[in-house]
CSV table of C-alpha atoms in Angstrom, one decimal:
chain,number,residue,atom,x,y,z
E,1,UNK,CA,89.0,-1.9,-12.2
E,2,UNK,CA,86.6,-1.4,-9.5
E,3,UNK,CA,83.9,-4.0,-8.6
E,4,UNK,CA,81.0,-3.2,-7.1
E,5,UNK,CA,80.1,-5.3,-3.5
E,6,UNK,CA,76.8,-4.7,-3.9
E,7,UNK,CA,76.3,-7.0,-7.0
E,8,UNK,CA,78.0,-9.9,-5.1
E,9,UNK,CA,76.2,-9.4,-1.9
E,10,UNK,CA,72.7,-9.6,-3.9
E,11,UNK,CA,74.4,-12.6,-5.5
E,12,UNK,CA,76.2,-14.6,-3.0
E,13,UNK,CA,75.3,-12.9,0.5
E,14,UNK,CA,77.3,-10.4,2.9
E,15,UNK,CA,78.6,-13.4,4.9
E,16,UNK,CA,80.2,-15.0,1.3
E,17,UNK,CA,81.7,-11.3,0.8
E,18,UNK,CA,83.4,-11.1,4.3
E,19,UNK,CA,84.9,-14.7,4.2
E,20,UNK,CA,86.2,-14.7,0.1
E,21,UNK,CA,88.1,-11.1,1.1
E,22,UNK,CA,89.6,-12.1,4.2
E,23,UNK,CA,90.3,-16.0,2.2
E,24,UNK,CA,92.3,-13.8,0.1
E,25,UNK,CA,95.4,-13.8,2.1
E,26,UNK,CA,97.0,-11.5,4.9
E,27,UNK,CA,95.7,-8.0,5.3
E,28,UNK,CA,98.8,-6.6,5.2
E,29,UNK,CA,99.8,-7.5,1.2
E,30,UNK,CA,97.6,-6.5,-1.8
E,31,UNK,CA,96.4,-9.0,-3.4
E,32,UNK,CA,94.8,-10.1,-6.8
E,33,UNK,CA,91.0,-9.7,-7.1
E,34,UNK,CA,89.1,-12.7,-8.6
E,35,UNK,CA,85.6,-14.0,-8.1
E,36,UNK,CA,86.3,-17.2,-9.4
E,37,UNK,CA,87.0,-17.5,-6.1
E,38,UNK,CA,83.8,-16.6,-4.8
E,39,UNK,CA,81.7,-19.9,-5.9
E,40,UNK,CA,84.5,-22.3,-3.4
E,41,UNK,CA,83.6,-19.9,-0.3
E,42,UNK,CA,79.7,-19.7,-1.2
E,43,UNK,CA,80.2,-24.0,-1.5
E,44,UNK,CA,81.8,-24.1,2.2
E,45,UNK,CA,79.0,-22.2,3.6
E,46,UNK,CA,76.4,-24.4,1.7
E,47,UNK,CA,78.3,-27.1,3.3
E,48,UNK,CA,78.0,-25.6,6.6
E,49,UNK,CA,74.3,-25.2,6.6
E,50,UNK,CA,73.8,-28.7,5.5
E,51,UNK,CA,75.4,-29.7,8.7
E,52,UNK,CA,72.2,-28.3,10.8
E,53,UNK,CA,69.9,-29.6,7.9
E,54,UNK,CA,68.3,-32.7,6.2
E,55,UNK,CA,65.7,-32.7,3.5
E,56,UNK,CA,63.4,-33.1,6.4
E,57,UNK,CA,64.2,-29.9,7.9
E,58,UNK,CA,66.9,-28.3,11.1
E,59,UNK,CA,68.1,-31.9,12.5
E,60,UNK,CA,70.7,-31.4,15.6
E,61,UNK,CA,70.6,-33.8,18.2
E,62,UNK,CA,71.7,-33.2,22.3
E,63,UNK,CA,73.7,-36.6,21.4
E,64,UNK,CA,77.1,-36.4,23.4
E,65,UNK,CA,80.4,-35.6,21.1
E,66,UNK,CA,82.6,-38.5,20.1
E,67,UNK,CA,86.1,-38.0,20.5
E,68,UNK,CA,87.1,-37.7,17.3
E,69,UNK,CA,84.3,-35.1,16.7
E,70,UNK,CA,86.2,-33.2,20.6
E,71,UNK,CA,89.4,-33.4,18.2
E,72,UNK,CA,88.3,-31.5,15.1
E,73,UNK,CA,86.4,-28.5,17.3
E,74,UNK,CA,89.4,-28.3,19.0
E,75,UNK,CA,91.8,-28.0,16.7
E,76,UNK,CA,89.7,-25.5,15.3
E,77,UNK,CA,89.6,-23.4,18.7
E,78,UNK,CA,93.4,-23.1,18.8
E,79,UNK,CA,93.5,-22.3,15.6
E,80,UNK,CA,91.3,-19.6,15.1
E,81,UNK,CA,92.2,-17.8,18.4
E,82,UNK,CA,95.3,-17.6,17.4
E,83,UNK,CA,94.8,-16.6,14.0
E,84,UNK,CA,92.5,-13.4,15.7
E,85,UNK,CA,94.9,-12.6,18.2
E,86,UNK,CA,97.0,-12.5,15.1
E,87,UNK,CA,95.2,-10.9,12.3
E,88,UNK,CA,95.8,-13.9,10.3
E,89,UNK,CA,92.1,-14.5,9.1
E,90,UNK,CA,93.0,-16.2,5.6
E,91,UNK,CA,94.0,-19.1,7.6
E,92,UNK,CA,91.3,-18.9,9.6
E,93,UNK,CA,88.8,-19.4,6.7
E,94,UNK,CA,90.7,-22.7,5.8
E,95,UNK,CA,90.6,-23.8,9.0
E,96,UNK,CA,87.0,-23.5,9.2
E,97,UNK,CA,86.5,-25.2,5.3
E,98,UNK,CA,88.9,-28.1,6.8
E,99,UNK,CA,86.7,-28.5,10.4
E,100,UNK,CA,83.4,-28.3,8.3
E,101,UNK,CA,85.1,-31.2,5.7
E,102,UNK,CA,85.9,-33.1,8.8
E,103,UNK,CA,82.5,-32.9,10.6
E,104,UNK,CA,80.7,-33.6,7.1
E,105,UNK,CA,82.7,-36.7,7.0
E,106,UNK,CA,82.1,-38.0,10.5
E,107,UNK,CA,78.2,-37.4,10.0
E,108,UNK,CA,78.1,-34.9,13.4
E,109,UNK,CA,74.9,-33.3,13.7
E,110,UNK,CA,75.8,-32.9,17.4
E,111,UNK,CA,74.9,-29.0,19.6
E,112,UNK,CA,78.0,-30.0,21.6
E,113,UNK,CA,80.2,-29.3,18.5
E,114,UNK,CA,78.5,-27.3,16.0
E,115,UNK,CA,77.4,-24.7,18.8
E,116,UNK,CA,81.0,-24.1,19.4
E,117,UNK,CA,81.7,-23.8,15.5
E,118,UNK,CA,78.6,-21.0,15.3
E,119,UNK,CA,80.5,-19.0,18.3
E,120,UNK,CA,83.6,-19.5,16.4
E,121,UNK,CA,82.6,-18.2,12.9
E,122,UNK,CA,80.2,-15.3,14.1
E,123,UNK,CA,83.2,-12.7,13.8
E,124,UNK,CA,83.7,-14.3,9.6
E,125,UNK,CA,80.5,-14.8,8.9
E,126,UNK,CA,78.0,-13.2,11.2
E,127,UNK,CA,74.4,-13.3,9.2
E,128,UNK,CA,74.4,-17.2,9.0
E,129,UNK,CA,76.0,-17.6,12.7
E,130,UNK,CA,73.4,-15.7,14.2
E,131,UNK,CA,70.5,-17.6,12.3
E,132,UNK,CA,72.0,-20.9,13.2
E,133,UNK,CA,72.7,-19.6,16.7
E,134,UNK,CA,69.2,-18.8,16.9
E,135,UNK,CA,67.9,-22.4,15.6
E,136,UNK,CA,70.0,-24.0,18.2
E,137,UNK,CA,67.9,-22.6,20.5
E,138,UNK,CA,69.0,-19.5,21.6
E,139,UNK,CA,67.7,-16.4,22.5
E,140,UNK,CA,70.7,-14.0,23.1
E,141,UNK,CA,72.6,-12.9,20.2
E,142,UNK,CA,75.7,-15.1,19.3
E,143,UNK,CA,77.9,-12.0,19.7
E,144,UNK,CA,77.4,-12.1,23.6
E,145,UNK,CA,78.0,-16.2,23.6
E,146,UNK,CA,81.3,-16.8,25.5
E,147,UNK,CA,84.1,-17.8,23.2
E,148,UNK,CA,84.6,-21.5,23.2
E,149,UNK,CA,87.8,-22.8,25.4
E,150,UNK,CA,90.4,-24.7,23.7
E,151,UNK,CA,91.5,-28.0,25.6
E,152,UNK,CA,94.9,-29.6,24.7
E,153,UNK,CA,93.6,-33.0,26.2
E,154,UNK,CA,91.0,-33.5,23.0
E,155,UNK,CA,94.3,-33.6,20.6
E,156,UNK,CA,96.5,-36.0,22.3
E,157,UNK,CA,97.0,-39.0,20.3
E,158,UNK,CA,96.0,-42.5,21.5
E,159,UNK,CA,98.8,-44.0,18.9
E,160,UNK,CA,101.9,-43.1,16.6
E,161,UNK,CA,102.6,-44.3,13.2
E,162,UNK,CA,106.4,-45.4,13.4
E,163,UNK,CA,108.1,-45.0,10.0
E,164,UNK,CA,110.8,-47.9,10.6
E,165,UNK,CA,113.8,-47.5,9.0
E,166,UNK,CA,116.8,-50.0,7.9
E,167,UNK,CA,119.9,-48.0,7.5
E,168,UNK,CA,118.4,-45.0,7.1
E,169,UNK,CA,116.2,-46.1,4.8
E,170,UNK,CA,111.9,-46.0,5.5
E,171,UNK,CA,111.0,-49.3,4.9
E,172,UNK,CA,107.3,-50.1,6.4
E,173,UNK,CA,105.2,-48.0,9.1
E,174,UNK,CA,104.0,-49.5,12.3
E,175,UNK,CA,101.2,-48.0,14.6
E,176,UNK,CA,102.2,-48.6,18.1
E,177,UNK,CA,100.6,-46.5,21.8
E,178,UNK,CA,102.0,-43.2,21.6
E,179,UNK,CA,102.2,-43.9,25.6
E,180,UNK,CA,104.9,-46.8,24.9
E,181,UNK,CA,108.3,-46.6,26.3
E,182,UNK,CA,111.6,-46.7,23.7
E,183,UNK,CA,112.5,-50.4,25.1
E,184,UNK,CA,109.0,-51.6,24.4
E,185,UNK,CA,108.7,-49.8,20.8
E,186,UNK,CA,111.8,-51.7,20.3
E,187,UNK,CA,110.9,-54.7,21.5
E,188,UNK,CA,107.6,-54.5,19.2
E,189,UNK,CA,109.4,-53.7,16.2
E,190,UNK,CA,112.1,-56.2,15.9
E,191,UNK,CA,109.2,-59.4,16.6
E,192,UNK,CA,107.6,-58.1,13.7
E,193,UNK,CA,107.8,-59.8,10.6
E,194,UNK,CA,108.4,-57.2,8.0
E,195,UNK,CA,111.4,-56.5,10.3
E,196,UNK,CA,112.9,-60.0,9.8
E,197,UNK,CA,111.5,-59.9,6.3
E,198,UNK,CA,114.0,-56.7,5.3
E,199,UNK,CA,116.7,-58.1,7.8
E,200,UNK,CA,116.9,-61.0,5.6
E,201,UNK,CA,119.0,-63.1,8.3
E,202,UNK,CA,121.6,-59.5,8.6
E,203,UNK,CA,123.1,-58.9,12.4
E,204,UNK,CA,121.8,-55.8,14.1
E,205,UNK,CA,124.6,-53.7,15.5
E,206,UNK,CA,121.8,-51.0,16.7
E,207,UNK,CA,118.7,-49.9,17.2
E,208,UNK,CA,117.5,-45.8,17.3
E,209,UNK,CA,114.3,-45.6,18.6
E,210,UNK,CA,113.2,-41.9,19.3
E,211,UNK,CA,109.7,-41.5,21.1
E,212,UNK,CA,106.9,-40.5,18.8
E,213,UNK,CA,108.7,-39.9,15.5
E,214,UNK,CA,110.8,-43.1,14.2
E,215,UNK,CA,112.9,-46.2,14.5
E,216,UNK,CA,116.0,-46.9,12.8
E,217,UNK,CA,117.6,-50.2,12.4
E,218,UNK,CA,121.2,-50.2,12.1
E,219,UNK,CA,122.9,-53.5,10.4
């Protein structure tokens, strides 16, 4: 069956085209044509415009970027660099629906961020890029903009969430500094009271504690 892309363009846009083909997996396999599928990737990019936009009207502000707003750009960064060096566009597209879900969520109407998310789509989705590129205040194309650098420092984690086990056995989680040494994760862990709580007055022969991923109380 062949389906025309001129009837979807009129319907949803060029830009909802581009994304839903590349959305439908890597370039290399065939793959099954539905436009069911259509509506979710013409949603994202509503979502994306309502970013830039309030019922009033275009609303970014020069405000500077929290950190968890520095996180979510930069995962994206990696992510879709990678993905282009690697023809691996499908997973691009959900990257930028989980970015945009995560902005939307943190309320960032910020140019520090969403510039950097225009740049980044341009190649996907190029109409609505350059017409949010231009209401950002530009007046060079976005296909000239430099490409936004990634920076592992924005993904370090302040903390870890310790799954704490007794015998091998996940029993509680506790969120300690992901900076804190094995004796002090220890140390933390065995004055807390779920700890005696699931010790229930048993001996401790030993106690595992490997950095960043989980402590295991041996009895």
């Amino acid at each position: 069956n062949v389906v025309n892309p001129d009837d979807i363009v009129e319907r949803y846009g060029a830009d909802t085209l581009r994304l839903y083909e590349m959305f439908l997996g890597p370039i290399e396999q065939s793959k099954p044509w539905d436009t069911n599928g259509i509506d979710g990737v013409h949603r994202f990019l509503k979502k994306l415009w309502g970013l830039f936009h309030t019922r009033e009207g275009f609303d970014v502000c020069d405000d500077v970027a929290t950190k968890e707003e520095l996180k979510t750009i930069h995962k994206l960064i990696k992510k879709v660099t990678y993905d282009i060096e690697n023809f691996s566009f499908n997973t691009s597209v959900s990257a930028f629906m989980i970015c945009v879900n995560e902005l939307s969520g943190l309320k960032c109407n910020k140019k520090e961020i969403l510039q950097q998310l225009v740049i980044l789509l341009a190649p996907f989705a190029p109409h609505i890029s350059e017409e949010l590129y231009h209401l950002l205040g530009n007046t060079t194309t976005v296909c000239d903009a430099v490409w936004p650098t990634f920076d592992e420092k924005y993904l370090k984690e302040d903390s870890v969430k310790y799954p704490v086990s007794f015998n091998g056995k996940v029993r509680y989680f506790k969120e300690l500094p992901a900076d804190m040494d094995k004796s002090q994760v220890e140390k933390d862990v065995l004055s807390d009271g779920q700890t005696a709580k699931f010790l229930d007055g048993k001996v401790i022969k030993k106690v595992i504690v490997v950095p960043g991923k989980i402590v295991n109380i041996v009895f």
